[in-house]
PDB file of C-alpha atoms in Angstrom:
ATOM      1  CA  UNK A 290       0.000   0.000   0.000  1.00  0.00           C
ATOM      2  CA  UNK A 291       2.790   2.445   0.880  1.00  0.00           C
ATOM      3  CA  UNK A 292       4.524   1.965  -2.450  1.00  0.00           C
ATOM      4  CA  UNK A 293       1.248   2.452  -4.330  1.00  0.00           C
ATOM      5  CA  UNK A 294       0.487   5.617  -2.410  1.00  0.00           C
ATOM      6  CA  UNK A 295       3.986   7.005  -2.940  1.00  0.00           C
ATOM      7  CA  UNK A 296       4.175   6.429  -6.691  1.00  0.00           C
ATOM      8  CA  UNK A 297       0.588   7.275  -7.669  1.00  0.00           C
ATOM      9  CA  UNK A 298       0.265  10.489  -9.686  1.00  0.00           C
ATOM     10  CA  UNK A 299      -1.814  13.271  -8.194  1.00  0.00           C
ATOM     11  CA  UNK A 300      -4.088  13.401 -11.249  1.00  0.00           C
ATOM     12  CA  UNK A 301      -4.723  11.365 -14.371  1.00  0.00           C
ATOM     13  CA  UNK A 302      -6.364  12.720 -17.525  1.00  0.00           C
ATOM     14  CA  UNK A 303      -8.924  10.416 -19.119  1.00  0.00           C
ATOM     15  CA  UNK A 304      -9.284   9.817 -22.828  1.00  0.00           C
ATOM     16  CA  UNK A 305     -12.293  12.144 -23.126  1.00  0.00           C
ATOM     17  CA  UNK A 306     -10.677  14.914 -21.138  1.00  0.00           C
ATOM     18  CA  UNK A 307     -12.368  14.243 -17.802  1.00  0.00           C
ATOM     19  CA  UNK A 308     -10.168  14.630 -14.757  1.00  0.00           C
ATOM     20  CA  UNK A 309      -9.759  12.011 -12.025  1.00  0.00           C
ATOM     21  CA  UNK A 310      -8.084  13.239  -8.827  1.00  0.00           C
ATOM     22  CA  UNK A 311      -6.734  11.479  -5.776  1.00  0.00           C
ATOM     23  CA  UNK A 312      -7.767  12.225  -2.233  1.00  0.00           C
ATOM     24  CA  UNK A 313      -4.854  13.578  -0.264  1.00  0.00           C
ATOM     25  CA  UNK A 314      -3.169  10.839   1.719  1.00  0.00           C
ATOM     26  CA  UNK A 315      -5.162   8.094   0.003  1.00  0.00           C
ATOM     27  CA  UNK A 316      -4.607   5.800  -2.957  1.00  0.00           C
ATOM     28  CA  UNK A 317      -8.310   5.892  -3.860  1.00  0.00           C
ATOM     29  CA  UNK A 318      -9.292   8.302  -6.644  1.00  0.00           C
ATOM     30  CA  UNK A 319     -12.604  10.009  -7.087  1.00  0.00           C
ATOM     31  CA  UNK A 320     -14.084  11.160 -10.372  1.00  0.00           C
ATOM     32  CA  UNK A 321     -15.322  14.707 -10.888  1.00  0.00           C
ATOM     33  CA  UNK A 322     -17.563  13.373 -13.640  1.00  0.00           C
ATOM     34  CA  UNK A 323     -19.082  10.027 -14.552  1.00  0.00           C
ATOM     35  CA  UNK A 324     -16.412   7.678 -15.902  1.00  0.00           C
ATOM     36  CA  UNK A 325     -16.176   4.050 -16.831  1.00  0.00           C
ATOM     37  CA  UNK A 326     -14.591   1.578 -14.448  1.00  0.00           C
ATOM     38  CA  UNK A 327     -11.148   0.589 -15.689  1.00  0.00           C
ATOM     39  CA  UNK A 328      -7.865  -0.355 -14.104  1.00  0.00           C
ATOM     40  CA  UNK A 329      -4.502   0.645 -15.562  1.00  0.00           C
ATOM     41  CA  UNK A 330      -1.217  -0.802 -14.354  1.00  0.00           C
ATOM     42  CA  UNK A 331       1.942   1.110 -15.296  1.00  0.00           C
ATOM     43  CA  UNK A 332       5.454  -0.248 -14.865  1.00  0.00           C
ATOM     44  CA  UNK A 333       8.167   2.226 -13.957  1.00  0.00           C
ATOM     45  CA  UNK A 334      11.646   2.064 -12.586  1.00  0.00           C
ATOM     46  CA  UNK A 335      10.371   2.959  -9.126  1.00  0.00           C
ATOM     47  CA  UNK A 336       7.567   0.400  -8.938  1.00  0.00           C
ATOM     48  CA  UNK A 337       4.083  -0.434 -10.230  1.00  0.00           C
ATOM     49  CA  UNK A 338       1.509   2.351 -10.335  1.00  0.00           C
ATOM     50  CA  UNK A 339      -2.164   1.317 -10.274  1.00  0.00           C
ATOM     51  CA  UNK A 340      -4.817   3.753 -11.431  1.00  0.00           C
ATOM     52  CA  UNK A 341      -8.501   2.912 -10.858  1.00  0.00           C
ATOM     53  CA  UNK A 342     -11.323   4.893 -12.444  1.00  0.00           C
ATOM     54  CA  UNK A 343     -14.668   4.684 -10.662  1.00  0.00           C
ATOM     55  CA  UNK A 344     -18.260   5.333 -11.728  1.00  0.00           C
ATOM     56  CA  UNK A 345     -20.911   6.990  -9.562  1.00  0.00           C
ATOM     57  CA  UNK A 346     -24.262   5.178  -9.682  1.00  0.00           C
ATOM     58  CA  UNK A 347     -27.684   5.830  -8.170  1.00  0.00           C
ATOM     59  CA  UNK A 348     -28.208   4.373  -4.694  1.00  0.00           C
ATOM     60  CA  UNK A 349     -29.615   0.888  -5.459  1.00  0.00           C
ATOM     61  CA  UNK A 350     -31.445   0.457  -2.167  1.00  0.00           C
ATOM     62  CA  UNK A 351     -33.854   3.301  -2.904  1.00  0.00           C
ATOM     63  CA  UNK A 352     -35.493   1.179  -5.585  1.00  0.00           C
ATOM     64  CA  UNK A 353     -34.829  -1.986  -3.602  1.00  0.00           C
ATOM     65  CA  UNK A 354     -36.513  -0.740  -0.434  1.00  0.00           C
ATOM     66  CA  UNK A 355     -39.546   0.552  -2.314  1.00  0.00           C
ATOM     67  CA  UNK A 356     -40.025  -2.826  -4.001  1.00  0.00           C
ATOM     68  CA  UNK A 357     -39.390  -4.601  -0.691  1.00  0.00           C
ATOM     69  CA  UNK A 358     -41.963  -2.382   1.029  1.00  0.00           C
ATOM     70  CA  UNK A 359     -44.575  -3.060  -1.651  1.00  0.00           C
ATOM     71  CA  UNK A 360     -44.099  -6.831  -1.540  1.00  0.00           C
ATOM     72  CA  UNK A 361     -43.987  -7.108   2.241  1.00  0.00           C
ATOM     73  CA  UNK A 362     -47.054  -4.881   2.638  1.00  0.00           C
ATOM     74  CA  UNK A 363     -49.044  -7.301   0.481  1.00  0.00           C
ATOM     75  CA  UNK A 364     -47.674 -10.392   2.218  1.00  0.00           C
ATOM     76  CA  UNK A 365     -47.980  -8.935   5.718  1.00  0.00           C
ATOM     77  CA  UNK A 366     -51.530  -7.687   5.257  1.00  0.00           C
ATOM     78  CA  UNK A 367     -52.546 -11.084   3.864  1.00  0.00           C
ATOM     79  CA  UNK A 368     -50.975 -12.901   6.815  1.00  0.00           C
ATOM     80  CA  UNK A 369     -52.715 -10.500   9.208  1.00  0.00           C
ATOM     81  CA  UNK A 370     -55.963 -11.395   7.393  1.00  0.00           C
ATOM     82  CA  UNK A 371     -56.827  -7.779   6.592  1.00  0.00           C
ATOM     83  CA  UNK A 372     -58.015  -8.932   3.189  1.00  0.00           C
ATOM     84  CA  UNK A 373     -58.134 -12.091   1.144  1.00  0.00           C
ATOM     85  CA  UNK A 374     -60.418 -14.099  -1.102  1.00  0.00           C
ATOM     86  CA  UNK A 375     -59.939 -17.413  -2.825  1.00  0.00           C
ATOM     87  CA  UNK A 376     -58.680 -15.577  -5.944  1.00  0.00           C
ATOM     88  CA  UNK A 377     -56.061 -13.529  -4.069  1.00  0.00           C
ATOM     89  CA  UNK A 378     -53.093 -15.738  -5.084  1.00  0.00           C
ATOM     90  CA  UNK A 379     -54.096 -15.430  -8.739  1.00  0.00           C
ATOM     91  CA  UNK A 380     -54.350 -11.648  -8.506  1.00  0.00           C
ATOM     92  CA  UNK A 381     -51.118 -10.944  -6.632  1.00  0.00           C
ATOM     93  CA  UNK A 382     -48.566 -13.464  -7.900  1.00  0.00           C
ATOM     94  CA  UNK A 383     -47.474 -11.434 -11.011  1.00  0.00           C
ATOM     95  CA  UNK A 384     -46.922  -8.291  -8.927  1.00  0.00           C
ATOM     96  CA  UNK A 385     -44.970 -10.098  -6.220  1.00  0.00           C
ATOM     97  CA  UNK A 386     -42.904 -11.907  -8.872  1.00  0.00           C
ATOM     98  CA  UNK A 387     -41.977  -8.595 -10.510  1.00  0.00           C
ATOM     99  CA  UNK A 388     -41.042  -7.049  -7.168  1.00  0.00           C
ATOM    100  CA  UNK A 389     -38.881 -10.074  -6.393  1.00  0.00           C
ATOM    101  CA  UNK A 390     -37.024  -9.657  -9.677  1.00  0.00           C
ATOM    102  CA  UNK A 391     -36.465  -5.971  -8.882  1.00  0.00           C
ATOM    103  CA  UNK A 392     -35.008  -7.035  -5.523  1.00  0.00           C
ATOM    104  CA  UNK A 393     -32.529  -9.380  -7.196  1.00  0.00           C
ATOM    105  CA  UNK A 394     -31.497  -6.654  -9.648  1.00  0.00           C
ATOM    106  CA  UNK A 395     -31.043  -4.295  -6.706  1.00  0.00           C
ATOM    107  CA  UNK A 396     -28.748  -6.840  -5.075  1.00  0.00           C
ATOM    108  CA  UNK A 397     -26.596  -6.908  -8.210  1.00  0.00           C
ATOM    109  CA  UNK A 398     -26.368  -3.111  -8.271  1.00  0.00           C
ATOM    110  CA  UNK A 399     -25.610  -3.055  -4.540  1.00  0.00           C
ATOM    111  CA  UNK A 400     -22.803  -5.505  -5.262  1.00  0.00           C
ATOM    112  CA  UNK A 401     -21.446  -2.954  -7.736  1.00  0.00           C
ATOM    113  CA  UNK A 402     -21.661  -0.302  -5.003  1.00  0.00           C
ATOM    114  CA  UNK A 403     -19.749  -2.627  -2.615  1.00  0.00           C
ATOM    115  CA  UNK A 404     -22.644  -2.633  -0.164  1.00  0.00           C
ATOM    116  CA  UNK A 405     -22.512  -6.082   1.403  1.00  0.00           C
ATOM    117  CA  UNK A 406     -25.556  -5.606   3.621  1.00  0.00           C
ATOM    118  CA  UNK A 407     -27.824  -4.481   0.779  1.00  0.00           C
ATOM    119  CA  UNK A 408     -26.500  -7.240  -1.490  1.00  0.00           C
ATOM    120  CA  UNK A 409     -27.409  -9.943   1.016  1.00  0.00           C
ATOM    121  CA  UNK A 410     -30.708  -8.436   2.165  1.00  0.00           C
ATOM    122  CA  UNK A 411     -32.148  -7.626  -1.250  1.00  0.00           C
ATOM    123  CA  UNK A 412     -30.784 -10.788  -2.835  1.00  0.00           C
ATOM    124  CA  UNK A 413     -32.233 -13.158  -0.243  1.00  0.00           C
ATOM    125  CA  UNK A 414     -35.622 -11.466  -0.021  1.00  0.00           C
ATOM    126  CA  UNK A 415     -35.790 -11.071  -3.788  1.00  0.00           C
ATOM    127  CA  UNK A 416     -35.301 -14.805  -4.189  1.00  0.00           C
ATOM    128  CA  UNK A 417     -37.922 -15.411  -1.506  1.00  0.00           C
ATOM    129  CA  UNK A 418     -40.531 -13.236  -3.213  1.00  0.00           C
ATOM    130  CA  UNK A 419     -39.913 -14.926  -6.549  1.00  0.00           C
ATOM    131  CA  UNK A 420     -40.470 -18.322  -4.928  1.00  0.00           C
ATOM    132  CA  UNK A 421     -43.469 -16.970  -3.006  1.00  0.00           C
ATOM    133  CA  UNK A 422     -45.034 -15.720  -6.247  1.00  0.00           C
ATOM    134  CA  UNK A 423     -44.508 -19.069  -7.960  1.00  0.00           C
ATOM    135  CA  UNK A 424     -46.071 -20.822  -4.985  1.00  0.00           C
ATOM    136  CA  UNK A 425     -49.108 -18.548  -5.200  1.00  0.00           C
ATOM    137  CA  UNK A 426     -49.408 -19.384  -8.882  1.00  0.00           C
ATOM    138  CA  UNK A 427     -49.559 -23.053  -7.939  1.00  0.00           C
ATOM    139  CA  UNK A 428     -52.249 -22.245  -5.378  1.00  0.00           C
ATOM    140  CA  UNK A 429     -54.244 -20.354  -7.987  1.00  0.00           C
ATOM    141  CA  UNK A 430     -54.033 -23.278 -10.386  1.00  0.00           C
ATOM    142  CA  UNK A 431     -55.237 -25.645  -7.695  1.00  0.00           C
ATOM    143  CA  UNK A 432     -51.979 -27.600  -7.723  1.00  0.00           C
ATOM    144  CA  UNK A 433     -51.523 -26.929  -4.013  1.00  0.00           C
ATOM    145  CA  UNK A 434     -53.932 -26.188  -1.198  1.00  0.00           C
ATOM    146  CA  UNK A 435     -53.235 -23.341   1.205  1.00  0.00           C
ATOM    147  CA  UNK A 436     -53.131 -25.618   4.209  1.00  0.00           C
ATOM    148  CA  UNK A 437     -51.942 -23.256   6.953  1.00  0.00           C
ATOM    149  CA  UNK A 438     -55.030 -21.032   6.995  1.00  0.00           C
ATOM    150  CA  UNK A 439     -57.210 -24.152   7.251  1.00  0.00           C
ATOM    151  CA  UNK A 440     -55.572 -25.245  10.487  1.00  0.00           C
ATOM    152  CA  UNK A 441     -53.322 -27.883   8.927  1.00  0.00           C
ATOM    153  CA  UNK A 442     -49.547 -27.946   9.041  1.00  0.00           C
ATOM    154  CA  UNK A 443     -47.574 -26.517   6.171  1.00  0.00           C
ATOM    155  CA  UNK A 444     -44.050 -27.203   7.422  1.00  0.00           C
ATOM    156  CA  UNK A 445     -42.486 -26.940   3.964  1.00  0.00           C
ATOM    157  CA  UNK A 446     -43.557 -23.321   3.679  1.00  0.00           C
ATOM    158  CA  UNK A 447     -42.370 -22.799   7.239  1.00  0.00           C
ATOM    159  CA  UNK A 448     -38.893 -23.769   6.057  1.00  0.00           C
ATOM    160  CA  UNK A 449     -39.061 -20.929   3.522  1.00  0.00           C
ATOM    161  CA  UNK A 450     -39.579 -18.474   6.338  1.00  0.00           C
ATOM    162  CA  UNK A 451     -37.148 -19.899   8.870  1.00  0.00           C
ATOM    163  CA  UNK A 452     -34.215 -19.761   6.437  1.00  0.00           C
ATOM    164  CA  UNK A 453     -34.788 -16.141   5.373  1.00  0.00           C
ATOM    165  CA  UNK A 454     -35.474 -15.219   9.008  1.00  0.00           C
ATOM    166  CA  UNK A 455     -32.071 -16.569  10.050  1.00  0.00           C
ATOM    167  CA  UNK A 456     -30.315 -14.526   7.372  1.00  0.00           C
ATOM    168  CA  UNK A 457     -32.359 -11.440   8.259  1.00  0.00           C
ATOM    169  CA  UNK A 458     -31.262 -11.733  11.906  1.00  0.00           C
ATOM    170  CA  UNK A 459     -27.665 -11.504  10.693  1.00  0.00           C
ATOM    171  CA  UNK A 460     -28.652  -8.431   8.667  1.00  0.00           C
ATOM    172  CA  UNK A 461     -30.037  -6.885  11.860  1.00  0.00           C
ATOM    173  CA  UNK A 462     -26.618  -7.165  13.471  1.00  0.00           C
ATOM    174  CA  UNK A 463     -24.940  -5.707  10.388  1.00  0.00           C
ATOM    175  CA  UNK A 464     -27.456  -2.848  10.223  1.00  0.00           C
ATOM    176  CA  UNK A 465     -25.939  -1.209  13.302  1.00  0.00           C
ATOM    177  CA  UNK A 466     -23.120  -0.102  10.981  1.00  0.00           C
ATOM    178  CA  UNK A 467     -25.634   1.358   8.506  1.00  0.00           C
ATOM    179  CA  UNK A 468     -28.476   3.294  10.167  1.00  0.00           C
ATOM    180  CA  UNK A 469     -30.993   2.995  12.964  1.00  0.00           C
ATOM    181  CA  UNK A 470     -33.802   2.862  10.401  1.00  0.00           C
ATOM    182  CA  UNK A 471     -32.208  -0.217   8.847  1.00  0.00           C
ATOM    183  CA  UNK A 472     -32.004  -1.738  12.317  1.00  0.00           C
ATOM    184  CA  UNK A 473     -35.707  -1.126  12.907  1.00  0.00           C
ATOM    185  CA  UNK A 474     -37.136  -2.533   9.700  1.00  0.00           C
ATOM    186  CA  UNK A 475     -34.769  -5.508   9.509  1.00  0.00           C
ATOM    187  CA  UNK A 476     -35.539  -6.333  13.155  1.00  0.00           C
ATOM    188  CA  UNK A 477     -39.291  -6.145  12.529  1.00  0.00           C
ATOM    189  CA  UNK A 478     -38.875  -8.325   9.458  1.00  0.00           C
ATOM    190  CA  UNK A 479     -36.706 -10.837  11.310  1.00  0.00           C
ATOM    191  CA  UNK A 480     -39.188 -11.167  14.165  1.00  0.00           C
ATOM    192  CA  UNK A 481     -42.150 -11.261  11.792  1.00  0.00           C
ATOM    193  CA  UNK A 482     -40.544 -13.919   9.601  1.00  0.00           C
ATOM    194  CA  UNK A 483     -39.640 -16.004  12.661  1.00  0.00           C
ATOM    195  CA  UNK A 484     -43.195 -15.815  13.975  1.00  0.00           C
ATOM    196  CA  UNK A 485     -44.608 -16.685  10.548  1.00  0.00           C
ATOM    197  CA  UNK A 486     -42.346 -19.715  10.369  1.00  0.00           C
ATOM    198  CA  UNK A 487     -43.535 -20.825  13.807  1.00  0.00           C
ATOM    199  CA  UNK A 488     -47.145 -20.340  12.691  1.00  0.00           C
ATOM    200  CA  UNK A 489     -46.718 -22.659   9.739  1.00  0.00           C
ATOM    201  CA  UNK A 490     -45.034 -25.268  11.917  1.00  0.00           C
ATOM    202  CA  UNK A 491     -47.598 -25.071  14.717  1.00  0.00           C
ATOM    203  CA  UNK A 492     -50.741 -24.043  12.750  1.00  0.00           C
ATOM    204  CA  UNK A 493     -51.284 -21.102  15.097  1.00  0.00           C
ATOM    205  CA  UNK A 494     -53.488 -18.491  13.420  1.00  0.00           C
ATOM    206  CA  UNK A 495     -52.777 -15.997  16.202  1.00  0.00           C
ATOM    207  CA  UNK A 496     -48.999 -16.186  15.678  1.00  0.00           C
ATOM    208  CA  UNK A 497     -49.516 -15.891  11.923  1.00  0.00           C
ATOM    209  CA  UNK A 498     -51.537 -12.692  12.386  1.00  0.00           C
ATOM    210  CA  UNK A 499     -48.971 -11.206  14.783  1.00  0.00           C
ATOM    211  CA  UNK A 500     -46.190 -11.985  12.332  1.00  0.00           C
ATOM    212  CA  UNK A 501     -48.209 -10.326   9.572  1.00  0.00           C
ATOM    213  CA  UNK A 502     -48.507  -7.147  11.628  1.00  0.00           C
ATOM    214  CA  UNK A 503     -44.734  -7.000  12.153  1.00  0.00           C
ATOM    215  CA  UNK A 504     -44.059  -7.669   8.476  1.00  0.00           C
ATOM    216  CA  UNK A 505     -46.376  -4.815   7.522  1.00  0.00           C
ATOM    217  CA  UNK A 506     -44.653  -2.514  10.031  1.00  0.00           C
ATOM    218  CA  UNK A 507     -41.315  -3.468   8.473  1.00  0.00           C
ATOM    219  CA  UNK A 508     -42.720  -2.477   5.069  1.00  0.00           C
ATOM    220  CA  UNK A 509     -43.767   0.925   6.411  1.00  0.00           C
ATOM    221  CA  UNK A 510     -40.331   1.617   7.914  1.00  0.00           C
ATOM    222  CA  UNK A 511     -38.574   0.466   4.723  1.00  0.00           C
ATOM    223  CA  UNK A 512     -40.817   2.822   2.747  1.00  0.00           C
ATOM    224  CA  UNK A 513     -39.761   5.666   5.047  1.00  0.00           C
ATOM    225  CA  UNK A 514     -36.066   4.807   4.640  1.00  0.00           C
ATOM    226  CA  UNK A 515     -36.323   4.744   0.842  1.00  0.00           C
ATOM    227  CA  UNK A 516     -38.157   8.075   0.860  1.00  0.00           C
ATOM    228  CA  UNK A 517     -35.568   9.666   3.177  1.00  0.00           C
ATOM    229  CA  UNK A 518     -32.717   8.530   0.930  1.00  0.00           C
ATOM    230  CA  UNK A 519     -34.490   9.623  -2.251  1.00  0.00           C
ATOM    231  CA  UNK A 520     -35.070  13.142  -0.922  1.00  0.00           C
ATOM    232  CA  UNK A 521     -31.565  13.337   0.514  1.00  0.00           C
ATOM    233  CA  UNK A 522     -29.874  12.382  -2.750  1.00  0.00           C
ATOM    234  CA  UNK A 523     -32.147  14.642  -4.820  1.00  0.00           C
ATOM    235  CA  UNK A 524     -31.738  17.759  -2.700  1.00  0.00           C
ATOM    236  CA  UNK A 525     -28.168  17.141  -1.558  1.00  0.00           C
ATOM    237  CA  UNK A 526     -29.121  17.447   2.115  1.00  0.00           C
ATOM    238  CA  UNK A 527     -31.206  15.452   4.590  1.00  0.00           C
ATOM    239  CA  UNK A 528     -34.932  16.231   4.400  1.00  0.00           C
ATOM    240  CA  UNK A 529     -36.194  13.383   6.583  1.00  0.00           C
ATOM    241  CA  UNK A 530     -34.000  11.948   9.359  1.00  0.00           C
ATOM    242  CA  UNK A 531     -32.380   8.734   8.124  1.00  0.00           C
ATOM    243  CA  UNK A 532     -30.265   8.301  11.281  1.00  0.00           C
ATOM    244  CA  UNK A 533     -27.147   7.190   9.441  1.00  0.00           C
ATOM    245  CA  UNK A 534     -24.324   5.769  11.505  1.00  0.00           C
ATOM    246  CA  UNK A 535     -20.525   5.959  11.206  1.00  0.00           C
ATOM    247  CA  UNK A 536     -18.975   6.228   7.757  1.00  0.00           C
ATOM    248  CA  UNK A 537     -22.366   6.430   6.032  1.00  0.00           C
ATOM    249  CA  UNK A 538     -23.027  10.014   7.120  1.00  0.00           C
ATOM    250  CA  UNK A 539     -22.819  12.554   4.337  1.00  0.00           C
ATOM    251  CA  UNK A 540     -19.820  14.855   4.582  1.00  0.00           C
ATOM    252  CA  UNK A 541     -19.157  18.342   3.276  1.00  0.00           C
ATOM    253  CA  UNK A 542     -16.582  16.888   0.894  1.00  0.00           C
ATOM    254  CA  UNK A 543     -19.208  14.618  -0.652  1.00  0.00           C
ATOM    255  CA  UNK A 544     -21.446  17.606  -1.378  1.00  0.00           C
ATOM    256  CA  UNK A 545     -18.691  19.828  -2.815  1.00  0.00           C
ATOM    257  CA  UNK A 546     -17.056  17.211  -5.057  1.00  0.00           C
ATOM    258  CA  UNK A 547     -19.630  15.883  -7.479  1.00  0.00           C
ATOM    259  CA  UNK A 548     -19.570  12.088  -7.446  1.00  0.00           C
ATOM    260  CA  UNK A 549     -17.190  11.745  -4.503  1.00  0.00           C
ATOM    261  CA  UNK A 550     -19.766  10.627  -1.946  1.00  0.00           C
ATOM    262  CA  UNK A 551     -21.978   8.662  -4.334  1.00  0.00           C
ATOM    263  CA  UNK A 552     -22.447   4.867  -4.528  1.00  0.00           C
ATOM    264  CA  UNK A 553     -20.013   3.280  -6.944  1.00  0.00           C
ATOM    265  CA  UNK A 554     -17.276   5.685  -5.830  1.00  0.00           C
ATOM    266  CA  UNK A 555     -17.420   5.288  -2.066  1.00  0.00           C
ATOM    267  CA  UNK A 556     -17.981   1.935  -0.407  1.00  0.00           C
ATOM    268  CA  UNK A 557     -21.669   1.394   0.273  1.00  0.00           C
ATOM    269  CA  UNK A 558     -24.585   3.774  -0.196  1.00  0.00           C
TER     270      UNK A 558
END
């Protein structure tokens, strides 16, 4: 690292004339304009110089949290038995499937932004919603019977929930390095998913309803977080409190240097 920092040039001119500068005391460059991601290795008599060009991207979790909120609101309200008819699976499976696909795409973009928490959270729940939508399609076709609401065990579906609940509990722990809002909605989702899993194993309608309430609350908090981030990135300053923690707080440098504090350039969102 020391040799790279010592021999790196202070600025590198790109092919189209855009300037990429280096942060003082750091080997990580930031772009003053959108660039493509490339890596150039130069051999000199003093050592190897590595130049990395980075690309700012939109914060993936804004879209991811909105799609998560929409899907979980539908699932949570159904589990809480606020609505529901025999045709409900047929009506909702295409929407939930689409939202699941959006979640998976968000995970891929979060991977590009080097946001490990968002990659895991959106990826796992995106896969879950895709499977959940397919399962509802089978219900609508009459291939399967929705056994849990009839007082019969549906342990296989309980396994769906217990696995994503376990991963979500890990995300709760990781969220303390992100923001308090992330902690709240991941915790509600983890508890709600755990209770839903227990309901399908034990055929308890009361536990299923309670889990549905917590899942819906998680959707509401996720909606708030996405809205806070959207307004913050659009206006360049916090509009709604997002309660960021640690390195994720916006700095004056990020606001003065276009692209410096954006996902794809910094680590995370």
